């Protein structure tokens, strides 16, 4: 018997070398769930405002999810959170693999690091024994994958690790964090925050189990879902199982989902015959073994071997984002080159999306004559040719030649070469844009584009819970019980069905819904399958939470928690001096006919934020029980 949460976090002061348990009471979980929701609360409370992003006073959080370790499935996502050196604002990044359950098995919902160790260290937890261990022989000498192998070789294969490579050690703002030799929490540069603390790795083993309020009900919901999945998995599940996210790379290039040639190309510029060479069968031909994140019935990963390529004898299959970034975008159909780039960047702990986007910018700058061989160390950058990209990747990892500028991210690189180059630096708020085009004329694409601008972590393709309306209880007249309301306005269910408002309503639910998913620690892919994931049943069975009248919580209640988490992450950015309402996509990434600004303002209104400044209104903060946030913003 328990309630899904472990009831404490570990607080590690790297300057003082102290490790302290901090209890968390139930009220905090009820307001923020766990995952990045809990991280947002503790970071907002404990991090002084206004410090530079890599100041030792900043907090770096490593989180599990509320449902991690229970008998739910798709529940093995771990998250990192802190201030981004790339955007200057709130950041969280999310990953599968095998690390999330290890955090809870050690008895914690999350581990928080402050300060900076004098010497490089790693955190070792072996059941009750916790210590910081000298990592001097790893730092500057071993990449992220080697570090995992060494730590597990030293301490035992039952340990799970999270590591950084050269990217994080040398403070590149596009550095990421790596688990299990190739699962990556990639976006926003938190590998650099970890590196700034001289923290090379976490290496965890514990044997705590996770209790829940009603295991029978939780497991029954899981069984029902798994039976339905077996009966009717849906096309997406079948393709995901077979090909991973490489499944539709060619279709995506053809349909316009994939940006092409730094967003200046159009669907069809990368012909199907070429695109097929970096899609599905062409990618899985090297597969040796499927890879499942812990608690996953699909298994979209794979370990691969490329014959005759010594450096690729055991490597993770590239994801769609990497295939598009170094394939479709560059008009390059050399799948082996993409495998190699993927391996190099995973080992260095550098985000393949951000790295790819900076390289697209460099290719275009070269084409325009803004940079030349003098800048690139003698190489020519030509669309279709992966050699230039391979060389730039090496330069970025080794911090030399043009790589010295590119490893700062595309906005900073463009600023070095003149403001006119910013126009084709495909970033928003400092974050490089992912490989999904928001210009397609579909509601979900418009929502994606607005999310790229308006989310607390801009420029992310994973910040929307598109299927949220599947989880709303319907009362009979097709109007859900909108008891949560919409602050300072009409309930979204009473809004006149004009496109701008409907679109903004969709935006609002998808935005708040995603914060539930991340508080719970679930994988987004779980919501794209034939049957609907029993999100509310799981959360209720795990926590035992009810309303004051004893009735069970419904999705609307959880949406309100999502709205609270979103508002705290958003308020963090405001407190750090960002002006969220001014964050805009580059003109090239916007489609003309949509009422972008109208939708965005309507979304702000539904969130209870000022339509011009995007500041949460004081009464919004009161209503969400965020008095401390109100105090921080308004005094
Ligand atoms: S679908 Fe893929 S990413 Fe999601 S939990 Fe399963 S293996 Fe991990």
XYZ file of C-alpha atoms and ligand atoms in Angstrom:
643
model
C 0.000 0.000 0.000
C 1.268 3.463 -0.852
C 0.419 6.363 -3.101
C 2.834 6.122 -6.041
C 5.103 8.853 -4.740
C 8.162 8.108 -2.604
C 7.609 11.138 -0.365
C 11.097 12.551 -0.560
C 13.769 13.933 -2.860
C 17.538 13.915 -2.487
C 19.178 17.319 -2.286
C 22.881 17.271 -3.253
C 25.009 20.322 -2.533
C 28.046 19.817 -4.734
C 29.966 22.739 -3.236
C 29.637 21.434 0.304
C 29.629 17.761 -0.668
C 26.453 17.106 1.331
C 23.569 14.771 0.505
C 20.308 15.459 2.321
C 16.893 13.830 2.168
C 14.027 16.326 1.918
C 10.523 15.092 2.645
C 7.724 16.203 0.327
C 4.200 16.213 1.667
C 1.141 14.914 -0.124
C -0.249 18.384 -0.756
C 2.683 19.116 -3.075
C 2.024 15.970 -5.140
C -1.670 16.828 -5.314
C -0.807 20.202 -6.739
C 2.092 19.256 -9.034
C 2.077 15.459 -9.481
C 5.750 14.439 -9.850
C 8.120 14.613 -12.863
C 8.758 18.113 -14.084
C 5.708 19.350 -12.169
C 7.408 18.656 -8.851
C 10.686 19.991 -10.278
C 9.005 23.261 -11.281
C 7.742 23.788 -7.736
C 11.077 23.057 -6.036
C 13.218 24.953 -8.538
C 10.926 27.984 -8.397
C 11.135 27.929 -4.601
C 14.839 27.263 -4.197
C 16.623 28.914 -7.100
C 17.497 32.584 -6.634
C 16.294 34.642 -9.552
C 18.578 36.366 -12.009
C 21.633 34.140 -11.854
C 23.384 33.444 -15.162
C 22.195 30.064 -16.514
C 25.370 28.212 -15.585
C 25.894 29.868 -12.198
C 26.562 27.294 -9.447
C 23.554 28.651 -7.540
C 21.211 27.219 -10.151
C 19.458 23.926 -9.577
C 19.691 20.848 -11.797
C 16.898 18.331 -11.263
C 16.625 14.681 -12.306
C 13.085 13.338 -11.994
C 10.994 10.204 -12.276
C 7.242 10.281 -12.948
C 4.329 9.731 -10.592
C 3.369 6.457 -12.309
C 6.953 5.226 -12.714
C 7.518 1.935 -10.926
C 3.806 1.057 -10.796
C 2.048 -1.562 -12.917
C 0.986 1.041 -15.456
C 2.784 0.823 -18.820
C 4.615 3.480 -20.876
C 5.633 4.835 -17.461
C 9.423 4.885 -17.694
C 10.179 8.464 -18.734
C 12.767 10.355 -16.721
C 13.197 14.098 -16.930
C 15.840 16.689 -16.275
C 14.979 20.287 -15.457
C 16.676 23.597 -14.779
C 17.478 26.899 -16.440
C 18.503 26.518 -20.069
C 21.817 27.981 -21.207
C 20.320 28.031 -24.707
C 17.081 29.957 -24.139
C 17.835 31.559 -20.773
C 14.490 30.271 -19.522
C 12.878 27.244 -17.954
C 13.927 23.942 -19.473
C 13.021 20.327 -19.123
C 13.998 17.417 -21.313
C 12.477 13.989 -21.321
C 13.800 10.521 -22.097
C 12.880 6.831 -21.994
C 15.493 4.158 -21.383
C 15.941 2.544 -17.976
C 16.768 5.358 -15.570
C 13.391 6.522 -14.239
C 12.613 3.374 -12.191
C 16.135 3.450 -10.748
C 15.449 6.864 -9.173
C 12.376 5.536 -7.379
C 14.101 2.274 -6.501
C 16.575 4.423 -4.550
C 13.653 5.833 -2.586
C 13.340 9.227 -4.303
C 11.000 10.984 -6.688
C 13.835 13.197 -7.824
C 17.408 14.252 -7.192
C 18.324 17.949 -7.050
C 21.850 19.297 -7.458
C 23.043 22.760 -6.427
C 26.517 24.264 -6.210
C 29.602 23.082 -8.033
C 32.080 20.422 -7.062
C 35.712 21.477 -7.054
C 36.683 18.257 -8.810
C 34.608 16.218 -11.277
C 32.428 13.680 -9.470
C 29.605 11.256 -10.032
C 26.766 10.436 -7.689
C 26.726 6.797 -6.630
C 23.717 5.365 -4.812
C 23.883 1.694 -3.871
C 20.732 1.094 -1.848
C 21.262 3.059 1.400
C 24.837 4.011 0.629
C 25.041 7.409 -1.086
C 28.232 9.194 -2.006
C 29.945 11.527 -4.418
C 32.802 9.691 -6.107
C 35.830 11.220 -7.796
C 35.364 11.204 -11.593
C 38.744 12.679 -12.493
C 39.659 9.666 -14.621
C 36.415 9.946 -16.615
C 36.240 13.714 -17.139
C 37.785 14.796 -20.430
C 38.742 11.195 -21.144
C 35.590 9.104 -21.560
C 32.530 9.805 -23.644
C 28.949 9.347 -22.474
C 28.705 5.730 -23.670
C 32.133 4.691 -22.335
C 31.274 6.255 -18.996
C 28.130 4.125 -18.786
C 30.162 0.997 -19.610
C 32.879 1.813 -17.078
C 30.487 2.625 -14.251
C 28.405 -0.492 -14.810
C 31.577 -2.549 -15.208
C 32.887 -1.202 -11.907
C 29.729 -1.278 -9.818
C 27.699 -4.013 -11.500
C 25.291 -4.352 -14.385
C 22.305 -3.818 -12.065
C 23.229 -0.123 -11.853
C 21.611 2.413 -14.166
C 23.433 5.514 -15.326
C 22.908 8.980 -16.711
C 26.037 10.549 -18.185
C 27.436 13.492 -20.106
C 30.116 13.583 -22.778
C 32.369 16.276 -24.199
C 29.400 18.524 -24.983
C 28.380 18.879 -21.351
C 31.908 18.976 -19.988
C 32.817 21.871 -22.283
C 29.540 23.681 -21.613
C 28.073 23.663 -25.096
C 24.521 25.052 -24.758
C 23.293 22.286 -27.069
C 24.662 19.507 -24.841
C 22.354 16.716 -23.713
C 22.325 13.878 -21.179
C 22.574 10.191 -22.122
C 21.192 6.986 -20.620
C 21.688 3.347 -21.602
C 24.251 4.156 -24.267
C 21.929 6.056 -26.562
C 18.657 7.199 -25.001
C 18.937 10.940 -24.767
C 17.281 13.836 -22.918
C 18.216 16.183 -25.680
C 16.662 19.593 -25.792
C 17.636 22.858 -24.165
C 21.264 22.230 -23.255
C 20.941 20.836 -19.738
C 24.008 18.665 -20.351
C 25.918 21.931 -19.966
C 24.146 22.715 -16.673
C 25.197 19.282 -15.405
C 28.739 19.851 -16.700
C 28.904 23.293 -15.088
C 28.524 21.535 -11.749
C 31.408 19.159 -12.505
C 28.904 16.327 -12.370
C 29.878 13.617 -14.847
C 27.260 10.984 -14.095
C 24.666 9.449 -11.825
C 24.961 5.719 -11.134
C 22.032 4.262 -9.223
C 20.829 1.007 -7.774
C 18.114 0.546 -5.193
C 15.526 -1.996 -4.190
C 12.653 0.158 -2.942
C 9.305 -0.772 -4.406
C 6.538 1.643 -5.318
C 3.260 1.151 -3.493
C -0.059 2.375 -4.837
C -3.446 2.981 -3.257
C -5.334 0.360 -5.267
C -3.027 -1.987 -7.128
C -5.881 -4.256 -8.158
C -7.718 -1.440 -9.927
C -4.535 -0.112 -11.473
C -3.536 -3.510 -12.813
C -7.062 -4.187 -14.083
C -6.895 -0.968 -16.112
C -3.505 -2.009 -17.481
C -4.737 -5.509 -18.401
C -7.760 -4.090 -20.169
C -5.595 -1.704 -22.127
C -3.050 -4.388 -23.068
C -5.792 -6.763 -24.221
C -7.278 -4.018 -26.386
C -3.821 -3.213 -27.718
C -3.304 -6.821 -28.660
C -6.697 -7.005 -30.381
C -6.362 -3.743 -32.252
C -2.965 -2.096 -31.908
C -3.588 0.394 -34.698
C -1.346 1.065 -37.651
C 0.884 3.447 -35.725
C 1.717 0.827 -33.079
C 2.586 -1.763 -35.723
C 4.845 0.631 -37.576
C 6.446 1.894 -34.372
C 7.188 -1.666 -33.270
C 8.664 -2.581 -36.623
C 10.601 0.497 -37.616
C 10.748 2.733 -34.557
C 10.417 6.412 -35.372
C 12.189 5.829 -38.680
C 8.876 4.335 -39.864
C 7.627 7.186 -41.992
C 10.676 9.285 -42.733
C 10.055 9.035 -46.486
C 6.310 9.764 -46.201
C 7.018 12.686 -43.932
C 9.396 14.172 -46.497
C 6.715 13.761 -49.149
C 3.770 15.036 -47.096
C 5.414 18.244 -45.961
C 5.798 17.188 -42.334
C 9.582 17.332 -42.653
C 11.176 20.715 -43.209
C 13.575 20.537 -46.145
C 16.731 22.503 -46.920
C 16.594 24.654 -43.801
C 12.817 25.222 -44.237
C 13.407 26.861 -47.634
C 12.568 23.739 -49.647
C 9.184 22.212 -50.342
C 7.639 18.752 -50.229
C 8.984 16.797 -53.171
C 12.395 18.485 -53.181
C 13.739 15.330 -51.586
C 12.323 12.726 -53.989
C 10.749 9.542 -52.667
C 13.441 7.389 -54.249
C 16.079 9.254 -52.250
C 14.002 9.480 -49.071
C 13.405 5.715 -49.080
C 17.129 5.247 -48.514
C 16.873 6.813 -45.056
C 13.482 5.415 -44.066
C 12.020 2.258 -42.496
C 13.565 -0.829 -44.184
C 16.729 1.002 -45.168
C 17.229 1.946 -41.522
C 16.255 -1.333 -39.859
C 18.388 -3.465 -42.178
C 21.164 -3.147 -39.572
C 19.010 -4.057 -36.598
C 20.332 -6.692 -34.177
C 17.939 -6.422 -31.289
C 14.820 -4.487 -30.307
C 15.086 -2.037 -27.439
C 12.234 -1.331 -25.001
C 12.182 1.408 -22.413
C 11.292 -0.047 -19.040
C 7.544 -0.659 -18.817
C 6.884 -0.415 -22.550
C 4.785 -2.916 -24.547
C 5.905 -1.442 -27.894
C 9.697 -1.119 -27.944
C 10.483 1.499 -30.563
C 14.260 1.386 -30.141
C 16.870 -0.953 -31.564
C 20.534 -1.802 -31.221
C 22.172 -2.052 -34.630
C 25.410 -3.206 -36.224
C 26.782 -1.926 -39.499
C 28.987 -4.619 -41.053
C 32.497 -3.480 -41.839
C 32.130 -0.283 -39.780
C 34.177 -0.858 -36.646
C 32.878 2.280 -34.938
C 29.281 1.197 -35.595
C 29.444 -2.392 -34.398
C 26.938 -1.614 -31.618
C 24.940 1.536 -32.007
C 21.412 2.816 -31.417
C 19.126 3.118 -34.411
C 18.735 6.823 -35.323
C 15.373 8.388 -34.518
C 13.238 10.233 -37.072
C 14.453 13.600 -35.765
C 18.048 12.650 -36.546
C 17.189 11.066 -39.900
C 15.401 14.218 -40.972
C 17.962 16.550 -39.468
C 20.929 14.987 -41.257
C 19.011 13.412 -44.139
C 15.881 15.108 -45.444
C 16.944 18.606 -44.434
C 20.318 18.263 -46.159
C 18.809 16.303 -49.113
C 21.199 13.547 -48.083
C 20.311 9.873 -48.592
C 23.453 8.342 -47.095
C 22.023 6.319 -44.217
C 25.442 5.129 -43.028
C 26.611 8.730 -42.663
C 23.531 9.438 -40.527
C 24.239 6.388 -38.349
C 27.786 7.677 -37.882
C 26.681 11.210 -36.997
C 24.109 9.802 -34.557
C 26.768 7.728 -32.819
C 29.261 10.609 -32.647
C 26.695 12.972 -31.144
C 25.344 10.422 -28.670
C 28.840 9.734 -27.423
C 29.625 13.444 -27.163
C 26.251 14.123 -25.533
C 25.108 16.727 -28.057
C 21.506 17.124 -29.208
C 21.130 15.905 -32.798
C 18.253 18.314 -33.492
C 20.026 21.476 -32.362
C 23.291 20.362 -33.915
C 21.532 19.604 -37.198
C 19.793 22.977 -37.320
C 23.035 24.887 -36.775
C 24.535 22.880 -39.625
C 21.568 23.642 -41.927
C 22.188 27.302 -41.210
C 25.887 26.863 -42.055
C 25.030 25.147 -45.369
C 22.766 28.032 -46.323
C 25.274 30.654 -45.191
C 27.888 28.911 -47.327
C 25.539 28.843 -50.318
C 24.924 32.564 -49.894
C 28.673 33.268 -49.677
C 28.444 34.533 -46.088
C 30.866 31.879 -44.871
C 33.566 30.201 -46.915
C 36.225 27.511 -46.727
C 38.216 29.933 -44.576
C 35.589 29.537 -41.864
C 34.987 25.840 -42.296
C 38.592 24.682 -42.148
C 38.748 24.102 -45.890
C 35.578 22.093 -46.510
C 32.846 22.996 -48.976
C 29.278 22.686 -47.736
C 26.970 21.360 -50.449
C 23.385 20.159 -50.129
C 23.163 16.372 -50.619
C 26.749 15.938 -49.466
C 27.075 14.546 -45.908
C 30.857 15.039 -45.779
C 30.491 18.685 -44.802
C 28.056 17.755 -42.028
C 30.335 14.994 -40.755
C 33.251 17.408 -40.580
C 31.181 20.106 -38.864
C 29.941 17.573 -36.312
C 33.568 16.745 -35.501
C 34.408 20.437 -35.243
C 31.452 21.009 -32.913
C 32.466 18.105 -30.673
C 36.119 19.148 -30.638
C 35.348 22.861 -30.274
C 37.441 24.003 -33.238
C 37.116 25.997 -36.471
C 33.520 26.861 -37.334
C 32.400 24.313 -34.729
C 33.436 26.792 -32.045
C 30.574 29.097 -33.097
C 28.098 26.407 -34.112
C 28.267 24.637 -30.750
C 26.785 27.762 -29.133
C 23.475 27.078 -30.935
C 22.150 28.602 -34.137
C 21.022 31.947 -32.699
C 24.415 32.674 -31.157
C 26.206 31.434 -34.283
C 24.107 33.672 -36.529
C 24.754 36.671 -34.290
C 28.467 36.147 -34.873
C 28.016 36.397 -38.630
C 25.654 39.373 -38.809
C 22.030 40.042 -38.025
C 20.954 39.338 -41.603
C 21.827 35.672 -41.052
C 19.308 35.469 -38.184
C 16.527 35.423 -40.764
C 17.488 31.882 -41.755
C 18.530 30.703 -38.278
C 15.622 28.344 -37.639
C 15.122 28.878 -33.930
C 12.535 30.317 -31.628
C 13.432 31.868 -28.304
C 16.958 30.492 -28.815
C 15.823 26.877 -29.257
C 16.445 25.235 -32.630
C 13.232 24.108 -34.319
C 12.496 20.390 -34.466
C 11.761 18.377 -37.604
C 8.023 18.997 -37.856
C 6.718 21.725 -40.108
C 4.002 23.885 -38.572
C 2.934 25.467 -41.881
C 0.642 22.632 -42.967
C -2.991 23.683 -43.009
C -4.275 21.448 -40.213
C -5.461 22.397 -36.698
C -2.793 20.241 -35.071
C -0.077 21.995 -37.124
C -1.313 25.418 -36.189
C -1.332 24.266 -32.572
C 2.220 23.046 -33.027
C 3.343 26.410 -34.409
C 1.699 28.348 -31.587
C 3.280 25.918 -29.106
C 6.683 26.544 -30.688
C 6.211 30.193 -29.711
C 4.075 30.149 -26.594
C 5.197 27.171 -24.510
C 7.591 27.739 -21.573
C 10.061 25.568 -23.523
C 9.753 27.068 -27.016
C 10.581 25.195 -30.202
C 9.609 21.725 -29.030
C 7.544 19.114 -30.878
C 6.698 17.199 -27.700
C 4.912 19.905 -25.736
C 1.351 19.157 -26.861
C -1.021 16.371 -25.790
C -3.017 16.246 -29.011
C -5.421 13.486 -27.983
C -6.492 15.183 -24.753
C -10.153 15.361 -25.684
C -10.318 11.533 -25.674
C -9.911 11.680 -21.906
C -12.688 14.142 -21.097
C -15.798 12.581 -19.580
C -18.847 13.370 -21.685
C -22.045 14.126 -19.815
C -24.573 13.307 -22.528
C -25.041 16.610 -24.264
C -21.436 16.484 -25.433
C -20.468 19.137 -22.960
C -17.923 17.889 -20.487
C -18.289 18.888 -16.898
C -16.272 22.061 -17.121
C -16.060 22.610 -13.403
C -12.444 23.682 -13.702
C -13.609 26.616 -15.834
C -11.350 28.954 -17.629
C -9.980 31.731 -15.579
C -11.132 35.252 -16.266
C -13.360 34.098 -19.044
C -16.059 31.852 -20.285
C -15.789 28.114 -20.016
C -14.159 26.772 -23.178
C -17.227 24.622 -23.715
C -19.441 27.655 -24.040
C -17.260 29.456 -26.503
C -18.835 30.321 -29.838
C -17.424 27.949 -32.410
C -15.383 30.430 -34.334
C -12.138 29.071 -35.635
C -9.804 31.212 -33.597
C -11.516 30.304 -30.352
C -11.891 26.643 -31.184
C -8.275 26.492 -32.176
C -7.221 28.256 -28.980
C -9.344 25.874 -26.917
C -7.657 22.909 -28.562
C -4.327 24.607 -27.835
C -5.202 25.157 -24.199
C -6.210 21.551 -23.513
C -3.269 20.072 -25.402
C -0.905 22.382 -23.583
C -2.213 21.708 -20.050
C -2.691 18.012 -20.847
C 0.953 17.543 -21.703
C 1.938 18.693 -18.228
C -0.184 15.872 -16.783
C 1.579 13.363 -19.043
C 4.977 14.606 -17.878
C 3.964 14.768 -14.244
C 2.913 11.138 -14.541
C 6.108 10.165 -16.411
C 4.333 8.632 -19.414
C 5.496 8.285 -23.000
C 3.623 10.399 -25.561
C 3.565 7.502 -28.009
C 1.303 5.596 -25.627
C -1.473 8.022 -26.549
C -1.217 7.481 -30.309
C -2.271 3.832 -30.328
C -5.510 1.997 -31.116
C -6.954 1.935 -27.564
C -6.883 4.943 -25.246
C -4.415 4.809 -22.398
C -6.325 4.757 -19.061
C -4.618 7.869 -17.765
C -7.214 8.948 -15.217
C -7.925 5.408 -13.964
C -4.215 4.872 -13.408
C -3.682 8.154 -11.602
C -6.709 7.643 -9.362
C -5.833 4.039 -8.562
C -2.199 4.925 -7.897
C -2.835 7.917 -5.657
C -6.212 7.193 -4.071
C -7.138 10.856 -4.538
C -10.777 11.833 -4.498
C -12.718 15.077 -4.373
C -13.953 16.341 -0.986
C -17.279 14.569 -1.614
C -15.473 11.262 -2.156
C -16.085 11.105 -5.906
C -13.119 10.204 -8.086
C -11.075 12.867 -9.845
C -11.755 13.188 -13.560
C -9.652 14.488 -16.390
C -10.869 18.028 -15.765
C -9.391 17.908 -12.271
C -6.079 16.771 -13.680
C -6.207 19.464 -16.381
C -6.318 21.999 -13.608
C -3.104 20.497 -12.186
C -1.625 20.686 -15.684
C -2.607 24.331 -15.924
C -0.909 24.996 -12.582
C 2.334 23.289 -13.644
C 2.295 25.178 -16.941
C 1.794 28.464 -15.160
C 4.718 27.892 -12.799
C 7.075 27.024 -15.671
C 5.848 30.064 -17.554
C 6.202 32.318 -14.488
C 9.771 31.087 -14.048
C 10.586 32.600 -17.444
C 8.978 35.904 -16.530
C 10.832 35.994 -13.226
C 14.086 35.485 -15.148
C 13.335 38.550 -17.262
C 12.068 36.888 -20.443
C 9.188 38.469 -22.358
C 7.207 35.420 -23.508
C 4.737 37.402 -25.617
C 7.612 38.608 -27.782
C 8.951 35.182 -28.703
C 8.263 34.681 -32.400
C 9.001 32.095 -35.060
C 11.160 33.194 -37.964
C 8.995 34.444 -40.859
C 10.034 31.425 -42.911
C 8.343 29.061 -40.438
C 4.974 30.867 -40.378
C 2.113 30.224 -42.758
C 0.352 33.333 -43.953
C -3.397 32.784 -43.764
C -3.754 31.740 -40.123
C -4.721 34.174 -37.402
C -1.607 33.272 -35.411
C -1.648 36.239 -33.101
C -5.384 35.979 -32.505
C -5.125 32.302 -31.565
C -2.191 32.952 -29.341
C -3.926 35.770 -27.502
C -7.040 33.671 -27.068
C -4.879 30.880 -25.670
C -3.373 33.355 -23.199
C -6.874 34.400 -22.171
C -7.864 30.797 -21.520
C -4.752 30.346 -19.422
C -5.696 33.418 -17.397
C -2.733 35.399 -18.724
C -2.681 38.956 -20.015
C -3.284 38.918 -23.754
C -0.608 41.518 -24.492
C 2.181 40.619 -22.065
C 1.409 36.955 -21.292
C 1.837 37.668 -17.568
C -0.492 35.514 -15.437
C -3.080 37.732 -13.743
C -2.803 37.892 -9.920
C -6.280 36.369 -9.599
C -5.225 33.479 -11.864
C -2.383 32.759 -9.477
C -4.749 33.012 -6.495
C -7.170 30.643 -8.154
C -4.447 28.067 -8.824
C -3.114 28.333 -5.276
C 0.146 29.914 -6.415
C 0.486 32.660 -3.813
C 4.285 32.261 -3.749
C 4.444 32.765 -7.522
C 2.220 35.832 -7.201
C 4.543 37.205 -4.556
C 7.562 36.605 -6.814
C 5.982 38.321 -9.825
C 4.015 41.110 -8.198
C 5.644 41.586 -4.792
S 7.176 3.748 -27.319
Fe 9.405 3.894 -27.556
S 10.012 5.779 -26.447
Fe 7.923 5.225 -25.777
S 8.257 4.000 -23.918
Fe 8.130 2.581 -25.672
S 10.256 2.206 -26.321
Fe 10.218 4.046 -25.039
